[in-house]
Short mmCIF file of N, CA and C in Angstrom, two decimals:
data_model
loop_
_atom_site.label_atom_id
_atom_site.label_comp_id
_atom_site.label_asym_id
_atom_site.label_seq_id
_atom_site.Cartn_x
_atom_site.Cartn_y
_atom_site.Cartn_z
N MET A 1 -32.38 40.68 -31.89
CA MET A 1 -32.69 39.55 -32.70
C MET A 1 -31.39 38.97 -33.24
N THR A 2 -31.44 37.71 -33.64
CA THR A 2 -30.27 37.05 -34.22
C THR A 2 -30.55 36.76 -35.69
N ALA A 3 -29.62 37.14 -36.55
CA ALA A 3 -29.71 36.86 -37.99
C ALA A 3 -28.30 36.68 -38.52
N LEU A 4 -28.14 35.73 -39.43
CA LEU A 4 -26.85 35.48 -40.06
C LEU A 4 -25.75 35.24 -39.02
N GLY A 5 -26.14 34.62 -37.90
CA GLY A 5 -25.18 34.28 -36.86
C GLY A 5 -24.72 35.42 -35.98
N ARG A 6 -25.38 36.58 -36.09
CA ARG A 6 -24.98 37.74 -35.29
C ARG A 6 -26.21 38.36 -34.62
N GLN A 7 -25.97 39.10 -33.54
CA GLN A 7 -27.02 39.81 -32.82
C GLN A 7 -27.20 41.21 -33.39
N PHE A 8 -28.46 41.63 -33.56
CA PHE A 8 -28.78 42.96 -34.07
C PHE A 8 -29.92 43.55 -33.26
N THR A 9 -29.96 44.87 -33.19
CA THR A 9 -31.10 45.59 -32.65
C THR A 9 -31.71 46.35 -33.80
N VAL A 10 -32.98 46.05 -34.11
CA VAL A 10 -33.66 46.69 -35.23
C VAL A 10 -35.06 47.13 -34.80
N ALA A 11 -35.64 48.05 -35.55
CA ALA A 11 -37.01 48.49 -35.30
C ALA A 11 -37.97 47.34 -35.60
N ALA A 12 -39.11 47.34 -34.92
CA ALA A 12 -40.08 46.25 -35.12
C ALA A 12 -41.49 46.80 -35.25
N HIS A 13 -42.31 46.07 -36.01
CA HIS A 13 -43.73 46.35 -36.09
C HIS A 13 -44.32 46.20 -34.69
N PRO A 14 -45.32 47.01 -34.31
CA PRO A 14 -45.87 46.94 -32.95
C PRO A 14 -46.39 45.55 -32.55
N LYS A 15 -46.80 44.73 -33.51
CA LYS A 15 -47.32 43.40 -33.18
C LYS A 15 -46.21 42.37 -32.95
N VAL A 16 -44.96 42.73 -33.23
CA VAL A 16 -43.84 41.82 -32.97
C VAL A 16 -43.46 41.98 -31.50
N THR A 17 -43.48 40.87 -30.75
CA THR A 17 -43.16 40.93 -29.33
C THR A 17 -42.03 39.96 -28.99
N ALA A 18 -41.27 40.31 -27.96
CA ALA A 18 -40.20 39.42 -27.50
C ALA A 18 -40.81 38.11 -27.05
N GLY A 19 -40.21 37.01 -27.44
CA GLY A 19 -40.72 35.70 -27.08
C GLY A 19 -41.94 35.29 -27.88
N GLY A 20 -42.29 36.07 -28.91
CA GLY A 20 -43.44 35.76 -29.75
C GLY A 20 -43.17 34.56 -30.65
N THR A 21 -44.08 34.30 -31.56
CA THR A 21 -43.98 33.12 -32.42
C THR A 21 -43.01 33.28 -33.57
N GLY A 22 -42.52 34.46 -33.79
CA GLY A 22 -41.54 34.65 -34.85
C GLY A 22 -41.82 35.91 -35.65
N ALA A 23 -40.84 36.29 -36.42
CA ALA A 23 -40.95 37.50 -37.23
C ALA A 23 -40.04 37.36 -38.44
N TYR A 24 -40.30 38.17 -39.44
CA TYR A 24 -39.45 38.24 -40.63
C TYR A 24 -38.57 39.48 -40.51
N LEU A 25 -37.30 39.32 -40.87
CA LEU A 25 -36.40 40.47 -40.94
C LEU A 25 -36.45 40.99 -42.36
N MET A 26 -36.82 42.26 -42.52
CA MET A 26 -36.88 42.86 -43.84
C MET A 26 -35.67 43.78 -44.02
N VAL A 27 -34.89 43.48 -45.04
CA VAL A 27 -33.74 44.30 -45.42
C VAL A 27 -33.83 44.52 -46.92
N ARG A 28 -33.87 45.74 -47.36
CA ARG A 28 -33.95 46.00 -48.80
C ARG A 28 -32.67 45.49 -49.46
N PRO A 29 -32.78 44.85 -50.65
CA PRO A 29 -31.62 44.25 -51.31
C PRO A 29 -30.48 45.22 -51.57
N GLU A 30 -30.80 46.49 -51.80
CA GLU A 30 -29.75 47.46 -52.11
C GLU A 30 -29.06 48.00 -50.85
N THR A 31 -29.58 47.67 -49.65
CA THR A 31 -28.93 48.13 -48.42
C THR A 31 -28.05 47.05 -47.79
N ALA A 32 -28.10 45.83 -48.31
CA ALA A 32 -27.21 44.76 -47.83
C ALA A 32 -25.90 44.82 -48.61
N ARG A 33 -24.86 44.27 -48.00
CA ARG A 33 -23.54 44.26 -48.65
C ARG A 33 -22.95 42.86 -48.58
N LEU A 34 -22.18 42.52 -49.61
CA LEU A 34 -21.48 41.24 -49.66
C LEU A 34 -19.99 41.48 -49.66
N SER A 35 -19.25 40.60 -49.02
CA SER A 35 -17.80 40.63 -49.13
C SER A 35 -17.31 39.19 -49.21
N ALA A 36 -16.41 38.96 -50.15
CA ALA A 36 -15.87 37.62 -50.36
C ALA A 36 -15.06 37.19 -49.15
N VAL A 37 -15.15 35.91 -48.81
CA VAL A 37 -14.39 35.33 -47.71
C VAL A 37 -13.31 34.46 -48.32
N THR A 38 -12.08 34.68 -47.91
CA THR A 38 -10.97 33.94 -48.53
C THR A 38 -10.72 32.58 -47.89
N ASP A 39 -11.16 32.37 -46.65
CA ASP A 39 -10.97 31.08 -45.99
C ASP A 39 -12.11 30.14 -46.38
N ALA A 40 -11.79 29.02 -47.00
CA ALA A 40 -12.81 28.06 -47.43
C ALA A 40 -13.63 27.60 -46.22
N GLY A 41 -14.93 27.47 -46.43
CA GLY A 41 -15.80 26.97 -45.38
C GLY A 41 -16.26 28.02 -44.39
N THR A 42 -15.82 29.27 -44.55
CA THR A 42 -16.28 30.32 -43.65
C THR A 42 -17.25 31.22 -44.40
N GLY A 43 -17.85 32.14 -43.68
CA GLY A 43 -18.84 33.02 -44.30
C GLY A 43 -20.22 32.50 -43.98
N VAL A 44 -21.22 33.28 -44.30
CA VAL A 44 -22.58 32.89 -43.99
C VAL A 44 -23.39 32.58 -45.24
N GLY A 45 -22.78 32.73 -46.41
CA GLY A 45 -23.52 32.48 -47.63
C GLY A 45 -22.62 32.08 -48.78
N VAL A 46 -23.28 31.61 -49.83
CA VAL A 46 -22.59 31.23 -51.06
C VAL A 46 -23.35 31.86 -52.22
N VAL A 47 -22.63 32.52 -53.12
CA VAL A 47 -23.26 33.13 -54.29
C VAL A 47 -23.75 32.02 -55.22
N LEU A 48 -25.05 32.01 -55.51
CA LEU A 48 -25.63 31.05 -56.44
C LEU A 48 -25.62 31.58 -57.86
N ARG A 49 -25.87 32.90 -57.98
CA ARG A 49 -25.98 33.50 -59.30
C ARG A 49 -25.78 35.00 -59.19
N SER A 50 -25.22 35.59 -60.24
CA SER A 50 -25.15 37.05 -60.32
C SER A 50 -25.71 37.48 -61.67
N THR A 51 -26.50 38.55 -61.65
CA THR A 51 -27.13 39.05 -62.86
C THR A 51 -26.80 40.53 -63.01
N PHE A 52 -26.12 40.87 -64.09
CA PHE A 52 -25.70 42.24 -64.36
C PHE A 52 -26.84 43.01 -64.99
N HIS A 53 -27.16 44.19 -64.44
CA HIS A 53 -28.25 45.03 -64.95
C HIS A 53 -27.76 46.41 -65.36
N GLY A 54 -26.49 46.56 -65.68
CA GLY A 54 -25.95 47.87 -66.01
C GLY A 54 -25.49 48.58 -64.75
N PRO A 55 -26.35 49.43 -64.16
CA PRO A 55 -25.92 50.15 -62.97
C PRO A 55 -25.88 49.29 -61.70
N THR A 56 -26.47 48.10 -61.74
CA THR A 56 -26.48 47.22 -60.56
C THR A 56 -26.20 45.77 -60.96
N ILE A 57 -25.82 44.99 -59.95
CA ILE A 57 -25.69 43.54 -60.10
C ILE A 57 -26.53 42.92 -58.99
N ASP A 58 -27.45 42.01 -59.35
CA ASP A 58 -28.23 41.28 -58.36
C ASP A 58 -27.53 39.95 -58.09
N TYR A 59 -27.34 39.66 -56.80
CA TYR A 59 -26.75 38.40 -56.38
C TYR A 59 -27.81 37.57 -55.67
N GLU A 60 -27.91 36.31 -56.05
CA GLU A 60 -28.73 35.36 -55.32
C GLU A 60 -27.77 34.61 -54.42
N VAL A 61 -28.02 34.65 -53.11
CA VAL A 61 -27.09 34.10 -52.13
C VAL A 61 -27.82 33.09 -51.24
N GLU A 62 -27.27 31.90 -51.14
CA GLU A 62 -27.83 30.88 -50.25
C GLU A 62 -27.20 31.05 -48.87
N THR A 63 -28.05 31.20 -47.85
CA THR A 63 -27.58 31.32 -46.46
C THR A 63 -28.24 30.22 -45.65
N THR A 64 -27.82 30.06 -44.40
CA THR A 64 -28.45 29.07 -43.54
C THR A 64 -29.91 29.42 -43.26
N GLY A 65 -30.28 30.69 -43.42
CA GLY A 65 -31.65 31.13 -43.21
C GLY A 65 -32.49 31.12 -44.47
N GLY A 66 -31.93 30.69 -45.59
CA GLY A 66 -32.66 30.67 -46.86
C GLY A 66 -31.92 31.47 -47.92
N THR A 67 -32.54 31.57 -49.08
CA THR A 67 -31.95 32.29 -50.21
C THR A 67 -32.37 33.76 -50.14
N ILE A 68 -31.39 34.65 -50.30
CA ILE A 68 -31.67 36.09 -50.28
C ILE A 68 -31.14 36.72 -51.56
N THR A 69 -31.61 37.92 -51.85
CA THR A 69 -31.12 38.71 -52.97
C THR A 69 -30.42 39.94 -52.42
N VAL A 70 -29.23 40.20 -52.94
CA VAL A 70 -28.47 41.40 -52.57
C VAL A 70 -28.15 42.15 -53.86
N THR A 71 -28.42 43.45 -53.89
CA THR A 71 -28.15 44.28 -55.05
C THR A 71 -26.94 45.15 -54.78
N GLY A 72 -25.93 45.01 -55.63
CA GLY A 72 -24.70 45.80 -55.49
C GLY A 72 -24.47 46.67 -56.70
N PRO A 73 -23.50 47.56 -56.62
CA PRO A 73 -23.19 48.43 -57.77
C PRO A 73 -22.67 47.60 -58.94
N GLY A 74 -23.06 47.98 -60.14
CA GLY A 74 -22.66 47.25 -61.34
C GLY A 74 -21.63 47.98 -62.16
N VAL A 75 -20.67 48.58 -61.51
CA VAL A 75 -19.67 49.39 -62.19
C VAL A 75 -18.96 48.61 -63.29
N ASP A 76 -18.53 47.38 -62.99
CA ASP A 76 -17.82 46.55 -63.97
C ASP A 76 -18.20 45.10 -63.74
N PRO A 77 -18.92 44.47 -64.67
CA PRO A 77 -19.36 43.09 -64.46
C PRO A 77 -18.20 42.11 -64.27
N ARG A 78 -17.01 42.47 -64.73
CA ARG A 78 -15.86 41.58 -64.53
C ARG A 78 -15.45 41.52 -63.06
N GLY A 79 -15.91 42.48 -62.27
CA GLY A 79 -15.61 42.49 -60.85
C GLY A 79 -16.68 41.83 -60.00
N ALA A 80 -17.68 41.23 -60.66
CA ALA A 80 -18.77 40.58 -59.93
C ALA A 80 -18.25 39.36 -59.17
N LEU A 81 -18.88 39.07 -58.05
CA LEU A 81 -18.54 37.86 -57.30
C LEU A 81 -18.98 36.65 -58.11
N ALA A 82 -18.12 35.67 -58.23
CA ALA A 82 -18.40 34.48 -59.04
C ALA A 82 -19.33 33.53 -58.29
N GLU A 83 -20.06 32.72 -59.07
CA GLU A 83 -20.89 31.68 -58.48
C GLU A 83 -20.00 30.76 -57.65
N GLY A 84 -20.49 30.37 -56.48
CA GLY A 84 -19.73 29.50 -55.60
C GLY A 84 -18.85 30.24 -54.61
N THR A 85 -18.78 31.57 -54.70
CA THR A 85 -17.95 32.35 -53.78
C THR A 85 -18.58 32.36 -52.39
N ASN A 86 -17.79 32.03 -51.37
CA ASN A 86 -18.24 32.16 -49.98
C ASN A 86 -18.23 33.64 -49.62
N VAL A 87 -19.31 34.11 -49.00
CA VAL A 87 -19.44 35.54 -48.70
C VAL A 87 -19.93 35.78 -47.29
N GLU A 88 -19.59 36.95 -46.78
CA GLU A 88 -20.20 37.50 -45.58
C GLU A 88 -21.31 38.44 -46.05
N VAL A 89 -22.41 38.46 -45.35
CA VAL A 89 -23.52 39.36 -45.66
C VAL A 89 -23.64 40.33 -44.49
N SER A 90 -23.69 41.62 -44.79
CA SER A 90 -23.87 42.62 -43.74
C SER A 90 -24.93 43.62 -44.17
N PHE A 91 -25.47 44.31 -43.18
CA PHE A 91 -26.47 45.34 -43.47
C PHE A 91 -26.48 46.32 -42.31
N ASP A 92 -27.03 47.49 -42.56
CA ASP A 92 -27.16 48.52 -41.53
C ASP A 92 -28.43 48.23 -40.73
N PRO A 93 -28.33 47.86 -39.45
CA PRO A 93 -29.53 47.56 -38.66
C PRO A 93 -30.51 48.73 -38.60
N GLY A 94 -30.02 49.95 -38.77
CA GLY A 94 -30.90 51.10 -38.77
C GLY A 94 -31.81 51.17 -39.98
N ARG A 95 -31.50 50.35 -40.99
CA ARG A 95 -32.32 50.32 -42.21
C ARG A 95 -33.05 48.99 -42.36
N ALA A 96 -33.13 48.23 -41.26
CA ALA A 96 -33.83 46.94 -41.26
C ALA A 96 -35.08 47.06 -40.39
N TYR A 97 -36.02 46.10 -40.55
CA TYR A 97 -37.29 46.18 -39.84
C TYR A 97 -37.82 44.78 -39.62
N LEU A 98 -38.37 44.51 -38.42
CA LEU A 98 -39.01 43.23 -38.15
C LEU A 98 -40.50 43.32 -38.45
N LEU A 99 -41.01 42.32 -39.17
CA LEU A 99 -42.43 42.25 -39.51
C LEU A 99 -43.01 40.97 -38.94
N THR A 100 -44.31 40.97 -38.65
CA THR A 100 -44.96 39.75 -38.15
C THR A 100 -45.01 38.71 -39.26
N GLN A 101 -45.11 37.44 -38.87
CA GLN A 101 -45.16 36.37 -39.86
C GLN A 101 -46.55 36.20 -40.46
N ASP A 102 -47.55 36.87 -39.94
CA ASP A 102 -48.90 36.71 -40.50
C ASP A 102 -49.35 37.90 -41.29
#
């Protein structure tokens, strides 16, 4: 499957078939990772908001595929990615799953 401009192989629900009408990629927010991109205009997302929760920080990120939430460690809120930061989004395909759209 293709997501965030890259090819991935992930597990799928039995009703998801190749060439089917579509599927949702499910990635738990705490298993995705963000990294700031230093070249302007690159990356697959932009940080819209960050919310500090003590042990975690939730990031709302706008991507070409829609808005996603990524949960990162909240060790120091001063180290949080700022709003407007261009980011790369990555995840472990072994911890992702395709679900049917219905």
